[in-house]
Tab-separated table of C-alpha atoms in Angstrom:
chain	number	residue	atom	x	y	z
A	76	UNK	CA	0.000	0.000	0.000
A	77	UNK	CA	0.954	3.354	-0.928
A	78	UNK	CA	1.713	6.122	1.737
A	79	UNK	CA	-0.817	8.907	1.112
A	80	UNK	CA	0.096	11.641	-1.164
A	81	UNK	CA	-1.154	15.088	0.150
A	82	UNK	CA	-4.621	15.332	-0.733
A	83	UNK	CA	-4.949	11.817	-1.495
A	84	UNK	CA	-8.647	11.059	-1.640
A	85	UNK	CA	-8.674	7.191	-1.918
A	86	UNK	CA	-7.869	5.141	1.147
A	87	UNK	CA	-4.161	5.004	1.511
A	88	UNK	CA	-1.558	4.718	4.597
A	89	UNK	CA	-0.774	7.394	6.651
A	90	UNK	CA	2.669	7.422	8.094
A	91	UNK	CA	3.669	9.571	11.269
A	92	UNK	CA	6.518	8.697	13.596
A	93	UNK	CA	5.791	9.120	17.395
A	94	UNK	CA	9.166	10.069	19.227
A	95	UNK	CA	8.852	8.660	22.758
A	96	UNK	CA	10.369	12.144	24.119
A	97	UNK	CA	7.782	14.090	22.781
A	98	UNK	CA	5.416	11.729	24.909
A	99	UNK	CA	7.564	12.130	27.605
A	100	UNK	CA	8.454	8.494	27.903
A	101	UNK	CA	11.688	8.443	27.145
A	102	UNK	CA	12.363	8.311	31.212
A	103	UNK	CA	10.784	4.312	30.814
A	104	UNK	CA	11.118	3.179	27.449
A	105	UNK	CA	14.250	2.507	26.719
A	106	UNK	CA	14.653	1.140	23.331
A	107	UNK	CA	13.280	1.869	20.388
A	108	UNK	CA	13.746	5.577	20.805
A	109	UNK	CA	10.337	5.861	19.049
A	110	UNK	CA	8.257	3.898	16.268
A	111	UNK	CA	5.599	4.219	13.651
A	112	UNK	CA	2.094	5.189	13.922
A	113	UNK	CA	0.638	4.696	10.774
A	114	UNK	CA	-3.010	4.634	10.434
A	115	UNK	CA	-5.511	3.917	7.437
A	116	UNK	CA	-7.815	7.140	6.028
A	117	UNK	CA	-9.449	7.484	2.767
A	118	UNK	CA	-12.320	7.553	0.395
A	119	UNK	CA	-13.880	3.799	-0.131
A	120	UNK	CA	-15.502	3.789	-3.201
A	121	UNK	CA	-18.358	1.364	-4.529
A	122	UNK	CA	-15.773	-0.215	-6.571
A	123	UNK	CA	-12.902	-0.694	-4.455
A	124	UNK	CA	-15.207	-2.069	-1.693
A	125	UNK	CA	-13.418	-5.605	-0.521
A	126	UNK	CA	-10.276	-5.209	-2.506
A	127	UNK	CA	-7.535	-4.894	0.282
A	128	UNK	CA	-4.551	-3.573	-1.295
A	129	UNK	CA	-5.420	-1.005	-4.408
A	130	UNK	CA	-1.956	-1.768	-6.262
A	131	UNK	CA	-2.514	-0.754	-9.909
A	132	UNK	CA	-2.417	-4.278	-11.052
A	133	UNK	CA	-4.276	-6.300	-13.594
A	134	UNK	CA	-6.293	-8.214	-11.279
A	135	UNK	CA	-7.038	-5.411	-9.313
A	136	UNK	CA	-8.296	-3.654	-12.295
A	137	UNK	CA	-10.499	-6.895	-13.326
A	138	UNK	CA	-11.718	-6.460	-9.532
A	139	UNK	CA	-12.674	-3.240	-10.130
A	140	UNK	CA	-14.505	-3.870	-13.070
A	141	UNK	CA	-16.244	-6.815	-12.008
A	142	UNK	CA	-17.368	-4.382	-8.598
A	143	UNK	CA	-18.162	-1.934	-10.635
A	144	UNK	CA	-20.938	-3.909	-12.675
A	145	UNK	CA	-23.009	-5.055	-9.556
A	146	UNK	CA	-24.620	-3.360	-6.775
A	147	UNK	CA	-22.455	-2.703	-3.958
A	148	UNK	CA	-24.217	-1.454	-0.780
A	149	UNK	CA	-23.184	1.980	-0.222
A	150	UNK	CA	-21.120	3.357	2.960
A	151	UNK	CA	-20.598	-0.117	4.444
A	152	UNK	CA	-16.752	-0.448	3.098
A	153	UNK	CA	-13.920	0.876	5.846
A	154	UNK	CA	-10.329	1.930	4.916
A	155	UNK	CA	-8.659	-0.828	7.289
A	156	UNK	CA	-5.232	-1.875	8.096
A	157	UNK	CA	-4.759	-5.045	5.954
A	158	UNK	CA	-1.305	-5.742	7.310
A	159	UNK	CA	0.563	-4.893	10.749
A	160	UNK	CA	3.252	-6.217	12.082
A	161	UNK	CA	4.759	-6.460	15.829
A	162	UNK	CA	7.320	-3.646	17.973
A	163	UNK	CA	9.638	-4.943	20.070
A	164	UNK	CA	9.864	-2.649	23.471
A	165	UNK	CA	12.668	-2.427	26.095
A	166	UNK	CA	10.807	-0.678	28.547
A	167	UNK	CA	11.481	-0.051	32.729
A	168	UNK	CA	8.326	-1.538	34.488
A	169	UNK	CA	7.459	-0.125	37.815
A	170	UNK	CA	9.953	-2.040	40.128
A	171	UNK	CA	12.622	-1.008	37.728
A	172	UNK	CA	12.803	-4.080	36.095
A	173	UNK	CA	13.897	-3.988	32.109
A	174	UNK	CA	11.189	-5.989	30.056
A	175	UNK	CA	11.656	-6.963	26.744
A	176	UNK	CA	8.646	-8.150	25.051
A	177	UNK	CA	6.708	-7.578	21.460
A	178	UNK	CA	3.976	-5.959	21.294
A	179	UNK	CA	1.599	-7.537	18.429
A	180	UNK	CA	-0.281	-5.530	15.755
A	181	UNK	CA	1.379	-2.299	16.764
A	182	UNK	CA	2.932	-0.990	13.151
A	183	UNK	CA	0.587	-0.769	10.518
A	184	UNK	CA	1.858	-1.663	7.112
A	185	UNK	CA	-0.730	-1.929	4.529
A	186	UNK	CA	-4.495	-0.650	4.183
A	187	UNK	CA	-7.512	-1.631	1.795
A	188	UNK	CA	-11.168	-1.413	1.396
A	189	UNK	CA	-12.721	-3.781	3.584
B	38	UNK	CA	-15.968	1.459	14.189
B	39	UNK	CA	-18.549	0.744	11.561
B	40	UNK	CA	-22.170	0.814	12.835
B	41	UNK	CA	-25.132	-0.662	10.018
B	42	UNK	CA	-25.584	2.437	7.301
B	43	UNK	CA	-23.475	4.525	8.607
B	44	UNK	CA	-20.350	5.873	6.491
B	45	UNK	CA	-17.347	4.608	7.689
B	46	UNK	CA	-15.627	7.342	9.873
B	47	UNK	CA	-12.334	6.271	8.383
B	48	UNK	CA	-13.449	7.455	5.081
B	49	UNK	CA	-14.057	11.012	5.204
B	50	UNK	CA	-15.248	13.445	8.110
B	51	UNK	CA	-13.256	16.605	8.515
B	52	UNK	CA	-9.893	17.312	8.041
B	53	UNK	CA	-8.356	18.668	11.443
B	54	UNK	CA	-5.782	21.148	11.282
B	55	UNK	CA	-1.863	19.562	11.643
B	56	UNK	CA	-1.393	20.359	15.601
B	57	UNK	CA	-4.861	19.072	16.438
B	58	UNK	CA	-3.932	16.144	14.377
B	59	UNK	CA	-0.763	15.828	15.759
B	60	UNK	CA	-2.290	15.805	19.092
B	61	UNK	CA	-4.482	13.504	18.094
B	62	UNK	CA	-1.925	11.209	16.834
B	63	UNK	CA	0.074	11.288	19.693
B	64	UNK	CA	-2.756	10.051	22.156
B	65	UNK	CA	-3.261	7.733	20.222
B	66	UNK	CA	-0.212	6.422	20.752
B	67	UNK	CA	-0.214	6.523	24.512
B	68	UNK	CA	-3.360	4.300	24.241
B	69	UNK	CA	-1.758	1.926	21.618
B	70	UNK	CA	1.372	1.414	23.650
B	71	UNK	CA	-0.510	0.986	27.176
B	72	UNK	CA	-2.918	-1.215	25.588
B	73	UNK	CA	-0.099	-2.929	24.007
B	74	UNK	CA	1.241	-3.741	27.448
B	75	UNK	CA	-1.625	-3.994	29.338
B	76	UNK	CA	-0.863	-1.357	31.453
B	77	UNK	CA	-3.537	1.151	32.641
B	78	UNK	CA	-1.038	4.114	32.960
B	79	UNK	CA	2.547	4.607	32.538
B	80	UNK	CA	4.847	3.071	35.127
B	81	UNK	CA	6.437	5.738	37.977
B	82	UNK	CA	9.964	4.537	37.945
B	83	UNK	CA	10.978	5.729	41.690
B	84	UNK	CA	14.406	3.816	41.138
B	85	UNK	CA	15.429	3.238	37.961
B	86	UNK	CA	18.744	0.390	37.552
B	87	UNK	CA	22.183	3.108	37.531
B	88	UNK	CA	22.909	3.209	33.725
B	89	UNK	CA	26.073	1.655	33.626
B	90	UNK	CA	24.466	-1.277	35.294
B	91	UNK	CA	21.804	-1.746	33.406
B	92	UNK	CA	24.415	-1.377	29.832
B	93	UNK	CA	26.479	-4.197	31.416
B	94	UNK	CA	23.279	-6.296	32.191
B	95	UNK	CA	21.999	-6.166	28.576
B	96	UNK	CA	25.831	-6.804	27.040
B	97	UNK	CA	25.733	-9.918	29.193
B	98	UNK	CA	22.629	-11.208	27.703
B	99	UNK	CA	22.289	-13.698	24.742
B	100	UNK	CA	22.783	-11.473	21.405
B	101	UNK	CA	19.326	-12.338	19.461
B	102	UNK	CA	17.762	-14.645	21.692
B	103	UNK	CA	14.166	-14.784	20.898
B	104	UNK	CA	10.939	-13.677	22.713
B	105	UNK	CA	7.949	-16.018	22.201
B	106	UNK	CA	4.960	-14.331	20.672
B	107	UNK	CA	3.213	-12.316	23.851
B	108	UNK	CA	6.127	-13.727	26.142
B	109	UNK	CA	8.879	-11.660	28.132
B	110	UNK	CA	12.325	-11.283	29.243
B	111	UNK	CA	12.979	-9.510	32.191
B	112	UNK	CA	16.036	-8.156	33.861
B	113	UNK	CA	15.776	-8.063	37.237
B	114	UNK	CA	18.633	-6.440	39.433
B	115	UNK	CA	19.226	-7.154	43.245
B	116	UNK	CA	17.090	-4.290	44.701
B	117	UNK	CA	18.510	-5.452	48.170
B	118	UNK	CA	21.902	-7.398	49.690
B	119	UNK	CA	21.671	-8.531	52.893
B	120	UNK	CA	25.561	-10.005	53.691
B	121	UNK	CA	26.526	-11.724	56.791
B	122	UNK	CA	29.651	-9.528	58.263
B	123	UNK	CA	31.062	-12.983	59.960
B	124	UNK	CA	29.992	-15.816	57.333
B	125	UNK	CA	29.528	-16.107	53.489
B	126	UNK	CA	26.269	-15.420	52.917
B	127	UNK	CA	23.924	-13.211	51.774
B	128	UNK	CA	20.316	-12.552	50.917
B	129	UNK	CA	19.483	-10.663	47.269
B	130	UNK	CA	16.195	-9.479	47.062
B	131	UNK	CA	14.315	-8.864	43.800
B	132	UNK	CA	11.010	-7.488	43.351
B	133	UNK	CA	9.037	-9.060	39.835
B	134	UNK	CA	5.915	-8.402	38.571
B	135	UNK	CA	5.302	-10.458	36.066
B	136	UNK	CA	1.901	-11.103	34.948
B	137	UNK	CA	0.110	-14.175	36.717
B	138	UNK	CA	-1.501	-15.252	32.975
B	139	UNK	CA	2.284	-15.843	31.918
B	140	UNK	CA	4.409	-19.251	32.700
B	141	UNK	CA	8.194	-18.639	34.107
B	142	UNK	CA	10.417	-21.289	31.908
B	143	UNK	CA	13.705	-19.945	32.156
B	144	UNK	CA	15.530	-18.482	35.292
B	145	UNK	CA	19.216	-17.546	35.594
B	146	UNK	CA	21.141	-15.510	38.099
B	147	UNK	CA	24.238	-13.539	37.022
B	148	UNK	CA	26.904	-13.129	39.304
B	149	UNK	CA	29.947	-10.789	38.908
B	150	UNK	CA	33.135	-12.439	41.139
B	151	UNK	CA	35.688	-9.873	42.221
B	152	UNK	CA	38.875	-10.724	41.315
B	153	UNK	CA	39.695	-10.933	45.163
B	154	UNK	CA	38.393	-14.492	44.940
B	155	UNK	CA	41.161	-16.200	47.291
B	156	UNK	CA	40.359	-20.122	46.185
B	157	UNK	CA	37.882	-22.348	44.685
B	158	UNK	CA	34.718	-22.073	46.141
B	159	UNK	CA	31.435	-23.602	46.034
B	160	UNK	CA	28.266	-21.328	46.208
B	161	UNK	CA	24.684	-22.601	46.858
B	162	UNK	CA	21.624	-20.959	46.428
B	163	UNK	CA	18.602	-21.756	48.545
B	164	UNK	CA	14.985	-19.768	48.065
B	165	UNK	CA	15.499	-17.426	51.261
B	166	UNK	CA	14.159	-18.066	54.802
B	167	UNK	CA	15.945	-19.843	57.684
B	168	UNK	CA	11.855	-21.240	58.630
B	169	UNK	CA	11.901	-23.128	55.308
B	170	UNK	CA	15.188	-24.343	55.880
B	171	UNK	CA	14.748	-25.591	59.226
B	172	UNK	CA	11.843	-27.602	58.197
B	173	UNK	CA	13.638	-29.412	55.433
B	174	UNK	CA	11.253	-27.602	53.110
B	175	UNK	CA	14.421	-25.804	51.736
B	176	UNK	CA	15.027	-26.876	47.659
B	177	UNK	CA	18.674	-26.599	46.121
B	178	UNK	CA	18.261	-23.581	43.648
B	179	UNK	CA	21.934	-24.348	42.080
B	180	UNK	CA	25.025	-25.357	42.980
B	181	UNK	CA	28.389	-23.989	41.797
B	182	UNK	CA	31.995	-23.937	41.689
B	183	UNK	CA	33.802	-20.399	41.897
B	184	UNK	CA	36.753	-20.709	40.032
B	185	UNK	CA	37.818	-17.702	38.274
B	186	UNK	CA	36.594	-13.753	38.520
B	187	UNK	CA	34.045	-12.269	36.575
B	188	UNK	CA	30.904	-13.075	35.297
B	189	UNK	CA	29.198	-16.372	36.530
B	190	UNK	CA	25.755	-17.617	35.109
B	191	UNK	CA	24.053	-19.789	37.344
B	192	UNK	CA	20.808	-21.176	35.510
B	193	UNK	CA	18.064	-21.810	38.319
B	194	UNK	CA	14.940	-24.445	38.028
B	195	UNK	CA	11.956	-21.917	37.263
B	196	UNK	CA	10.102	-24.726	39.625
B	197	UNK	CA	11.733	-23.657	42.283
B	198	UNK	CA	10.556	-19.655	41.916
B	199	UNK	CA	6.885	-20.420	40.493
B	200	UNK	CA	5.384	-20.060	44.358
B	201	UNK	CA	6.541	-16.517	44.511
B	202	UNK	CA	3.524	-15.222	43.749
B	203	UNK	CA	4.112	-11.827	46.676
B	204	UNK	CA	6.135	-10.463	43.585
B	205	UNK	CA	9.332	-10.718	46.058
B	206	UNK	CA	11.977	-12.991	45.446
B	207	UNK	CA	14.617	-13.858	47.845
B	208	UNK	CA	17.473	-16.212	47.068
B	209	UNK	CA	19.756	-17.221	50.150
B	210	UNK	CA	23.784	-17.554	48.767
B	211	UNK	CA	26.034	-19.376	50.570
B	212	UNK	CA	29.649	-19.907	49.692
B	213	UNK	CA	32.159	-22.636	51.553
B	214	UNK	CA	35.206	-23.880	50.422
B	215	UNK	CA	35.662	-26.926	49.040
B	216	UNK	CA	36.430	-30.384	50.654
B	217	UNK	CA	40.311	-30.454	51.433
B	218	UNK	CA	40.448	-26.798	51.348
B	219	UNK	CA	42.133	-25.243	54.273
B	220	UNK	CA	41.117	-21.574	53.376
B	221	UNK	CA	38.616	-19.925	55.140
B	222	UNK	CA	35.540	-18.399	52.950
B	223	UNK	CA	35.812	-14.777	52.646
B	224	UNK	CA	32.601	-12.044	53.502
B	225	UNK	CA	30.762	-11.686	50.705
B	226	UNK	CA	32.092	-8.259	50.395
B	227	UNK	CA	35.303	-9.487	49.158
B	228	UNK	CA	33.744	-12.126	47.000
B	229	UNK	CA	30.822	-10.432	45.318
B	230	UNK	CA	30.013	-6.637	44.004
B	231	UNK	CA	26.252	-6.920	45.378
B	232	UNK	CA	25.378	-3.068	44.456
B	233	UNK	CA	27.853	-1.132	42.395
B	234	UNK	CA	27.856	-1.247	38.701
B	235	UNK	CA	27.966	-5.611	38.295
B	236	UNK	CA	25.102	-5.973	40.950
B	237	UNK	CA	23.963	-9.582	40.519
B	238	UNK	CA	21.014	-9.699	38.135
B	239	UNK	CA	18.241	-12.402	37.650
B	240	UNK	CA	17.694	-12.607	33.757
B	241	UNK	CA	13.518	-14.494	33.878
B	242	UNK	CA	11.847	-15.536	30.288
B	243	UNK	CA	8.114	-16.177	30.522
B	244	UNK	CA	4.869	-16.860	28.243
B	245	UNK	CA	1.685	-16.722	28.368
B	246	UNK	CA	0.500	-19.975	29.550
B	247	UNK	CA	-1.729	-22.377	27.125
B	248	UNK	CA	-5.009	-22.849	28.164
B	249	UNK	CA	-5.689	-26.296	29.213
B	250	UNK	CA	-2.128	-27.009	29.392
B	251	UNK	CA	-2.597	-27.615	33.607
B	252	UNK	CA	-5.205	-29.862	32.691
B	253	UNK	CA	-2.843	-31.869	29.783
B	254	UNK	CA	-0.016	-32.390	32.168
B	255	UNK	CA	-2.514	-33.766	35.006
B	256	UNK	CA	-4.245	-35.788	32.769
């Protein structure tokens, strides 16, 4: 998936990084020094509906056609992560123990049309 | 959240302005991470490990060893050394929290001999209370020879520290020299840095337990 281009209509990644100091965190987590918020925005069309992953591609374009020729119900597609994957954290916990553990579904990597 | 006719709020709605957004994203965050850890606010750290301590700890650690998916590994340094000024023993003290809905299956204490060690010695580790021990309840933790300075890995059966469930561990060591040795154990001072920069450290590897997996092993 595509980060979004400014003023991207159709549903498309948005990447932002979240530095742990500007959360004022950096006192407890230790490593990474911050990670990747991305999160999934965009216009849904009839035709995209149920296509996760709107690579330009010849089956994607079949897809579209193929959506396009049949009623789709309107307003019930989401742009949804499709992909995510895991952060590893170093963090203190309160007795000052370091934890290393990985957190599950935290970096988003790829949206579609659900 | 999608609710029946409704347009998805992903899709549209209005555009907020880059700080709002920004602040937006950035609580988000927070709730990610603290959801992430299943945490309900960020931990106070009232006394964090001395930095050089806690570089050495993580040098000493296995290079790439793996976390199981949802599991942990903890470093857990002595918060308190209790040593005998006449005998060679001591008490470490470590607090844990560790989540009850995870299983401990790997336990190992690191311990940093100074290079005062004055002979071959054998060290013993005991889970702590003289009570326990009196009533024979007492388990071997681990049993080992000091040889040389330095770093010393002692690997301890996670069987023996699954009852800790006060979040404090204590772990009894007790050095003696071996058979036909004439010299006398040193204090524990001279043997063992208990709270500079190498202050003995229990590495602990858990995961969340499978259910039914009490019931397997019974059955």
């Amino acid at each position: 998936t595509p980060s979004c281009e400014p003023e991207t209509p159709l549903c498309c990644r948005r990447d932002h990084y979240v530095d742990f100091q500007e959360l004022g965190w950096q006192d407890w987590i230790l490593q990474p020094e911050g990670y990747q918020l991305n999160y999934c925005s965009g216009q849904c069309p009839p035709h995209l509906a149920g296509s996760p992953g709107i690579a330009a591609s010849f089956h994607s374009a079949v897809f579209s056609l193929l959506k396009a020729n049949n009623p789709w119900p309107l307003g019930t597609s989401c742009c949804v992560p499709t992909a995510r994957r895991p952060l590893s954290l170093l963090y203190l916990d309160r007795d000052g123990n370091v934890v290393k553990t990985d957190v599950p579904d935290m970096v988003v990597e790829a949206c579609g049309c659900s | 959240a999608q609710r029946a006719g409704s347009v998805c709020p992903s899709c549209g709605g209005p555009t907020l302005a880059p700080q709002a957004e920004r602040a937006l994203v950035l609580e988000l965050a927070k709730q990610q991470i603290l959801e992430g850890l299943h945490l309900t606010g960020r931990p106070i750290i009232t006394h964090p490990p001395p930095q050089a301590a806690l570089t050495r700890a993580l040098r000493r650690l296995q290079r790439g060893s793996v976390v199981p998916a949802n599991g942990e590994q903890v470093i857990s340094f002595a918060a308190i050394t209790e040593s005998s000024t006449s005998t060679c023993s001591s008490t470490l003290t470590f607090y844990l929290s560790t989540p009850r809905s995870h299983h401990l299956y790997h336990a190992r204490l690191w311990l940093h001999v100074l290079p005062t060690l004055p002979s071959t010695l054998s060290l013993r580790i005991f889970p702590w209370g003289p009570r326990r021990r009196r009533r024979g309840s007492h388990v071997l933790l681990a049993e080992h020879q000091l040889t040389t300075p330095g770093w010393h890995a002692l690997t301890l059966p996670s069987s023996g520290l699954r009852h800790e469930e006060s979040g404090v561990l204590k772990l009894q060591l007790d050095c003696r020299p071996l058979e036909g040795n004439s010299t006398a154990a040193p204090q524990t001072q001279q043997l063992l840095d208990t709270a500079g920069e190498q202050r003995p450290f229990l590495e602990l590897k858990t995961r969340p337990k499978e259910p039914g997996a009490g019931r397997a092993r019974r059955r």
